Short mmCIF file of C-alpha atoms in Angstrom, two decimals:
data_model
loop_
_atom_site.label_atom_id
_atom_site.label_comp_id
_atom_site.label_asym_id
_atom_site.label_seq_id
_atom_site.Cartn_x
_atom_site.Cartn_y
_atom_site.Cartn_z
CA MET A 1 42.68 -308.17 -60.28
CA ASP A 2 39.88 -307.45 -62.69
CA ASP A 3 38.62 -303.99 -61.99
CA ASN A 4 36.74 -301.66 -64.21
CA THR A 5 39.11 -299.00 -63.06
CA GLY A 6 42.54 -300.14 -63.16
CA GLY A 7 45.63 -301.35 -64.70
CA ARG A 8 48.84 -302.84 -63.66
CA ARG A 9 52.19 -301.29 -63.21
CA VAL A 10 53.31 -299.66 -66.44
CA ALA A 11 56.66 -301.39 -66.21
CA TRP A 12 56.11 -304.71 -64.50
CA PRO A 13 58.63 -305.05 -61.70
CA TRP A 14 60.84 -308.06 -62.33
CA ARG A 15 61.64 -310.48 -59.57
CA VAL A 16 64.48 -312.94 -59.25
CA ALA A 17 63.85 -316.60 -60.02
CA ALA A 18 64.43 -317.73 -56.45
CA SER A 19 61.77 -315.35 -55.18
CA VAL A 20 59.21 -316.48 -57.74
CA ALA A 21 59.92 -320.10 -56.97
CA GLY A 22 59.39 -319.37 -53.29
CA VAL A 23 56.00 -317.87 -53.92
CA ALA A 24 54.99 -320.93 -55.89
CA VAL A 25 55.49 -322.97 -52.75
CA LEU A 26 54.23 -320.48 -50.20
CA LEU A 27 50.76 -318.98 -50.40
CA GLY A 28 50.68 -315.25 -50.94
CA GLY A 29 48.04 -312.62 -51.85
CA CYS A 30 46.82 -310.49 -54.80
CA GLY A 31 44.84 -307.37 -55.91
CA SER A 32 42.16 -305.46 -57.96
CA GLY A 33 41.40 -302.38 -60.28
CA ASP A 34 39.23 -300.07 -62.56
CA ASN A 35 35.74 -301.52 -62.36
CA ASP A 36 37.36 -303.13 -59.41
CA ASP A 37 37.23 -306.31 -61.45
CA ASP A 38 40.35 -305.83 -63.58
CA LYS A 39 43.25 -307.52 -62.01
CA ALA A 40 43.35 -309.34 -65.24
CA ASP A 41 45.34 -306.81 -67.26
CA GLU A 42 48.89 -307.00 -66.07
CA PRO A 43 51.52 -307.39 -68.75
CA ASN A 44 55.22 -307.28 -67.95
CA PRO A 45 57.55 -306.24 -70.75
CA SER A 46 60.85 -306.94 -69.04
CA ALA A 47 62.76 -309.57 -71.01
CA ALA A 48 65.14 -310.12 -68.12
CA SER A 49 62.24 -310.69 -65.79
CA GLY A 50 60.58 -313.04 -68.23
CA SER A 51 63.76 -315.07 -68.58
CA ALA A 52 64.12 -315.57 -64.89
CA ALA A 53 60.45 -316.35 -64.48
CA ALA A 54 60.45 -318.87 -67.28
CA THR A 55 63.05 -320.96 -65.52
CA SER A 56 61.43 -320.87 -62.12
CA SER A 57 57.81 -321.30 -63.21
CA GLY A 58 58.39 -324.17 -65.57
CA SER A 59 57.29 -322.10 -68.56
CA PRO A 60 59.00 -322.66 -71.89
CA SER A 61 61.99 -320.65 -72.96
CA ALA A 62 61.47 -318.82 -76.22
CA SER A 63 63.02 -316.45 -78.68
CA PRO A 64 61.91 -312.79 -78.47
CA SER A 65 60.05 -313.25 -81.74
CA GLY A 66 57.17 -314.76 -79.81
CA GLY A 67 55.34 -316.42 -82.69
CA GLY A 68 57.72 -319.32 -83.20
CA ALA A 69 58.31 -319.91 -79.51
CA SER A 70 57.82 -323.37 -78.11
CA SER A 71 54.90 -324.30 -75.89
CA LEU A 72 54.62 -326.90 -73.16
CA THR A 73 50.98 -327.68 -73.88
CA PRO A 74 49.82 -330.06 -76.65
CA PHE A 75 48.90 -327.00 -78.68
CA GLU A 76 50.72 -325.58 -81.65
CA ALA A 77 49.88 -322.07 -82.78
CA ASP A 78 49.97 -321.24 -86.44
CA PRO A 79 52.78 -318.63 -86.66
CA ALA A 80 50.78 -316.76 -89.27
CA GLN A 81 47.90 -316.32 -86.80
CA VAL A 82 49.96 -315.06 -83.83
CA PRO A 83 49.34 -311.29 -83.48
CA ARG A 84 52.26 -309.08 -84.54
CA THR A 85 50.54 -305.72 -84.65
CA LYS A 86 48.33 -303.68 -82.35
CA SER A 87 45.28 -304.10 -84.59
CA GLN A 88 45.75 -307.87 -84.85
CA ALA A 89 46.10 -308.13 -81.07
CA GLU A 90 43.03 -306.00 -80.45
CA ALA A 91 40.99 -308.20 -82.79
CA LEU A 92 42.14 -311.33 -80.96
CA ALA A 93 41.37 -309.86 -77.53
CA ALA A 94 37.89 -308.85 -78.68
CA ALA A 95 37.24 -312.37 -80.00
CA VAL A 96 38.40 -314.05 -76.78
CA ALA A 97 37.15 -311.86 -73.89
CA LEU A 98 33.74 -313.15 -72.75
CA LYS A 99 30.63 -311.04 -73.04
CA PRO A 100 27.85 -311.42 -70.42
CA GLU A 101 25.89 -314.11 -72.26
CA ALA A 102 28.97 -316.34 -72.39
CA TRP A 103 29.08 -316.41 -68.58
CA GLY A 104 25.48 -317.59 -68.34
CA ALA A 105 21.88 -316.65 -69.00
CA ASP A 106 21.55 -314.60 -65.79
CA PHE A 107 24.47 -312.28 -66.52
CA ARG A 108 24.29 -308.77 -67.95
CA ALA A 109 26.89 -306.09 -68.69
CA GLN A 110 28.15 -303.85 -65.91
CA GLN A 111 28.54 -300.14 -66.49
CA PRO A 112 31.05 -299.54 -67.87
CA ALA A 113 30.95 -302.82 -69.77
CA ALA A 114 34.61 -302.81 -70.83
CA SER A 115 37.96 -301.27 -70.01
CA THR A 116 39.24 -298.10 -71.64
CA PRO A 117 41.06 -298.93 -74.92
CA GLY A 118 44.83 -298.67 -74.76
CA THR A 119 45.04 -299.18 -70.99
CA ALA A 120 45.98 -301.96 -68.58
CA ALA A 121 45.32 -302.60 -64.89
CA VAL A 122 48.18 -301.37 -62.67
CA LEU A 123 49.01 -301.98 -59.01
CA ASP A 124 51.02 -298.94 -57.92
CA GLU A 125 53.69 -298.55 -55.24
CA GLN A 126 51.02 -297.81 -52.63
CA CYS A 127 49.19 -301.07 -53.46
CA ARG A 128 46.32 -299.21 -55.12
CA TRP A 129 44.69 -300.31 -58.36
CA GLU A 130 44.30 -297.95 -61.30
CA ARG A 131 44.47 -298.02 -65.09
CA GLY A 132 47.51 -296.88 -67.02
CA ALA A 133 48.91 -296.86 -70.54
CA LEU A 134 49.89 -300.21 -72.05
CA PRO A 135 53.41 -301.21 -71.01
CA GLN A 136 56.10 -301.79 -73.60
CA GLY A 137 55.75 -305.29 -75.02
CA VAL A 138 51.97 -305.38 -74.66
CA LEU A 139 50.09 -305.20 -77.94
CA ALA A 140 46.55 -305.11 -76.53
CA SER A 141 44.57 -305.56 -73.34
CA LEU A 142 40.80 -305.83 -72.92
CA SER A 143 38.59 -306.45 -69.89
CA ARG A 144 34.85 -307.02 -70.04
CA TYR A 145 32.72 -306.66 -66.90
CA SER A 146 29.52 -308.60 -66.23
CA GLU A 147 27.22 -309.19 -63.28
CA ILE A 148 24.23 -311.06 -61.95
CA PRO A 149 21.90 -308.43 -60.45
CA ALA A 150 20.81 -308.77 -56.84
CA THR A 151 17.54 -310.58 -56.24
CA ALA A 152 15.48 -311.47 -53.19
CA GLY A 153 17.83 -313.28 -50.82
CA LYS A 154 20.88 -312.93 -53.08
CA GLY A 155 23.41 -310.19 -53.62
CA LYS A 156 25.06 -308.97 -56.82
CA ILE A 157 27.87 -311.07 -58.31
CA LYS A 158 30.48 -309.18 -60.35
CA VAL A 159 32.82 -310.93 -62.77
CA THR A 160 35.54 -309.92 -65.21
CA ALA A 161 36.96 -311.61 -68.30
CA ALA A 162 40.27 -310.13 -69.46
CA VAL A 163 42.74 -310.80 -72.26
CA THR A 164 46.27 -309.44 -72.62
CA VAL A 165 48.19 -310.05 -75.84
CA HIS A 166 51.96 -309.72 -75.57
CA ALA A 167 54.62 -309.25 -78.22
CA THR A 168 56.67 -312.22 -76.96
CA VAL A 169 56.24 -315.36 -74.89
CA LEU A 170 58.78 -314.02 -72.40
CA ASP A 171 56.63 -310.94 -71.78
CA ALA A 172 53.53 -313.08 -71.30
CA ASP A 173 55.37 -315.45 -68.97
CA ASP A 174 56.59 -312.51 -66.93
CA GLN A 175 52.99 -311.43 -66.36
CA LEU A 176 52.31 -314.76 -64.64
CA SER A 177 55.46 -314.45 -62.53
CA THR A 178 54.59 -310.91 -61.45
CA THR A 179 51.05 -312.00 -60.63
CA LEU A 180 52.32 -314.79 -58.43
CA GLU A 181 54.71 -312.55 -56.56
CA GLU A 182 52.64 -309.42 -56.00
CA PRO A 183 51.15 -310.73 -52.74
CA LEU A 184 54.58 -310.49 -51.14
CA ARG A 185 54.71 -306.78 -51.95
CA CYS A 186 51.06 -305.96 -51.26
CA ARG A 187 49.37 -308.12 -48.66
CA GLU A 188 46.30 -305.89 -48.93
CA GLN A 189 45.28 -303.95 -52.01
CA GLN A 190 42.99 -300.95 -52.44
CA VAL A 191 40.41 -301.04 -55.22
CA ARG A 192 38.45 -297.90 -54.40
CA SER A 193 38.28 -295.61 -51.38
CA ASP A 194 35.81 -297.96 -49.68
CA GLU A 195 36.75 -301.26 -51.34
CA ARG A 196 39.79 -303.47 -50.87
CA ILE A 197 41.03 -307.04 -51.19
CA SER A 198 42.70 -308.80 -48.26
CA GLY A 199 43.65 -312.22 -46.95
CA LEU A 200 44.92 -313.15 -50.40
CA MET A 201 46.70 -316.38 -51.23
CA SER A 202 48.18 -317.40 -54.56
CA LEU A 203 49.42 -320.62 -56.11
CA ALA A 204 51.06 -321.35 -59.47
CA THR A 205 50.46 -324.54 -61.45
CA PRO A 206 52.68 -324.89 -64.55
CA TYR A 207 51.55 -327.21 -67.31
CA GLY A 208 51.88 -330.88 -66.36
CA GLN A 209 51.57 -330.25 -62.63
CA GLY A 210 48.43 -330.83 -60.61
CA SER A 211 45.41 -330.76 -62.91
CA ASN A 212 46.86 -328.27 -65.39
CA ASN A 213 46.64 -329.92 -68.80
CA TYR A 214 45.13 -326.85 -70.47
CA ALA A 215 47.65 -323.96 -70.36
CA ASP A 216 51.38 -323.26 -70.36
CA ASP A 217 51.02 -321.77 -66.90
CA ASP A 218 48.26 -320.95 -64.42
CA VAL A 219 48.04 -318.79 -61.29
CA LEU A 220 45.12 -318.81 -58.85
CA GLU A 221 44.48 -316.20 -56.18
CA ILE A 222 41.75 -316.32 -53.57
CA GLY A 223 40.88 -313.96 -50.75
CA SER A 224 38.22 -311.62 -49.39
CA TYR A 225 36.64 -308.62 -51.08
CA LEU A 226 35.70 -305.98 -48.50
CA THR A 227 33.11 -303.27 -49.14
CA GLY A 228 32.05 -301.35 -46.06
CA ASN A 229 31.01 -304.03 -43.56
CA SER A 230 30.54 -306.66 -46.26
CA LYS A 231 33.09 -309.45 -46.70
CA GLN A 232 32.77 -311.79 -49.69
CA THR A 233 34.87 -314.39 -51.47
CA TYR A 234 37.21 -313.13 -54.18
CA ARG A 235 38.63 -315.48 -56.81
CA TRP A 236 41.08 -314.53 -59.55
CA GLN A 237 42.62 -316.96 -62.07
CA VAL A 238 45.21 -316.25 -64.76
CA ALA A 239 46.36 -318.65 -67.50
CA ARG A 240 48.77 -318.36 -70.43
CA ILE A 241 48.88 -319.90 -73.90
CA GLY A 242 51.95 -318.69 -75.76
CA THR A 243 51.83 -314.88 -75.97
CA VAL A 244 48.22 -314.63 -74.77
CA VAL A 245 47.15 -314.33 -71.12
CA VAL A 246 43.50 -314.76 -70.12
CA THR A 247 42.05 -313.88 -66.74
CA THR A 248 38.81 -314.32 -64.85
CA SER A 249 37.82 -312.73 -61.56
CA VAL A 250 34.70 -313.33 -59.50
CA LYS A 251 33.50 -311.27 -56.55
CA GLY A 252 31.06 -313.28 -54.50
CA ALA A 253 27.78 -312.16 -52.96
CA LYS A 254 25.25 -313.20 -50.36
CA GLY A 255 23.46 -316.40 -51.31
CA TYR A 256 26.22 -317.88 -53.50
CA SER A 257 28.45 -320.75 -52.39
CA ASP A 258 32.19 -320.93 -53.02
CA ASP A 259 31.54 -323.93 -55.29
CA GLU A 260 29.26 -321.83 -57.47
CA LEU A 261 31.87 -319.08 -57.72
CA THR A 262 34.55 -321.63 -58.61
CA GLN A 263 32.36 -323.03 -61.39
CA TYR A 264 31.75 -319.59 -62.87
CA SER A 265 35.47 -318.80 -62.85
CA SER A 266 36.68 -322.16 -64.14
CA HIS A 267 34.11 -322.46 -66.93
CA ALA A 268 34.88 -318.93 -68.12
CA LEU A 269 38.63 -319.56 -68.11
CA VAL A 270 38.25 -322.80 -70.09
CA ALA A 271 35.99 -321.05 -72.59
CA MET A 272 38.51 -318.28 -73.21
CA LEU A 273 41.44 -320.68 -73.53
CA GLY A 274 39.39 -322.61 -76.08
CA ARG A 275 38.82 -319.42 -78.03
CA VAL A 276 42.55 -318.62 -78.00
CA LYS A 277 43.34 -322.04 -79.43
CA SER A 278 40.59 -321.74 -82.00
CA GLU A 279 41.86 -318.34 -83.14
CA LEU A 280 45.56 -319.24 -83.26
CA GLY A 281 45.77 -322.88 -84.28
CA VAL A 282 44.73 -326.43 -83.50
CA GLU A 283 45.64 -328.93 -80.83
CA ASN A 284 47.89 -331.82 -81.83
#
């Protein structure tokens, strides 16, 4: 999820390939975090997990070096531009994560406007979202939180743009696999004491399948965001290019259609993927 509060599990739990493949076929659920918009930051450092996930998700196999790893998309990163250090990764994340104006003219920053440096969103054993220290294998993670304030007849929309930069392609791929599978472990997830996500469904679309011609892998989760007696649409999308994972989440509000929410999420995701490609290389 993309919360202003939270992070993902400090050591992403690895799942077997058969299980991940099953989730890709079946529809499962997902979660949330810190500003309650941060499901985006969920790196998984386990090389074993990443290896299994790469096979089942259709993602490319790669050497642990990360920079020279192959990609399924028609995009070739310049090895010299692929982040190798924490500072390089932080600079990339800051350049890619969307600020309010990039979402649209009506958006403004939430408070807080960004996640705490050096943390990532974590879904704990009790299916609660919180923020924790960056897992091993994650160089940087940044979430930025924006909103459209409530107006007459319309509620407040909250959105998150998040970027996680991994040390290797296998780590990044494992994040997608974990994301896809979390609904099996946590059918309902707690964001805050009075806020939760339920009725979640997830679906993976590796490059070359469906309409995915833009990223090595993509995972979409949809469900309901519950606050008190209010029930709104929740949409969370995660995509990977090499070692970089970008995420958007949108919490709906009164007066906004599902089509409008989908457009916000999709346009933001495409914009961030474009920035990743611009920062790291050029398309063939």
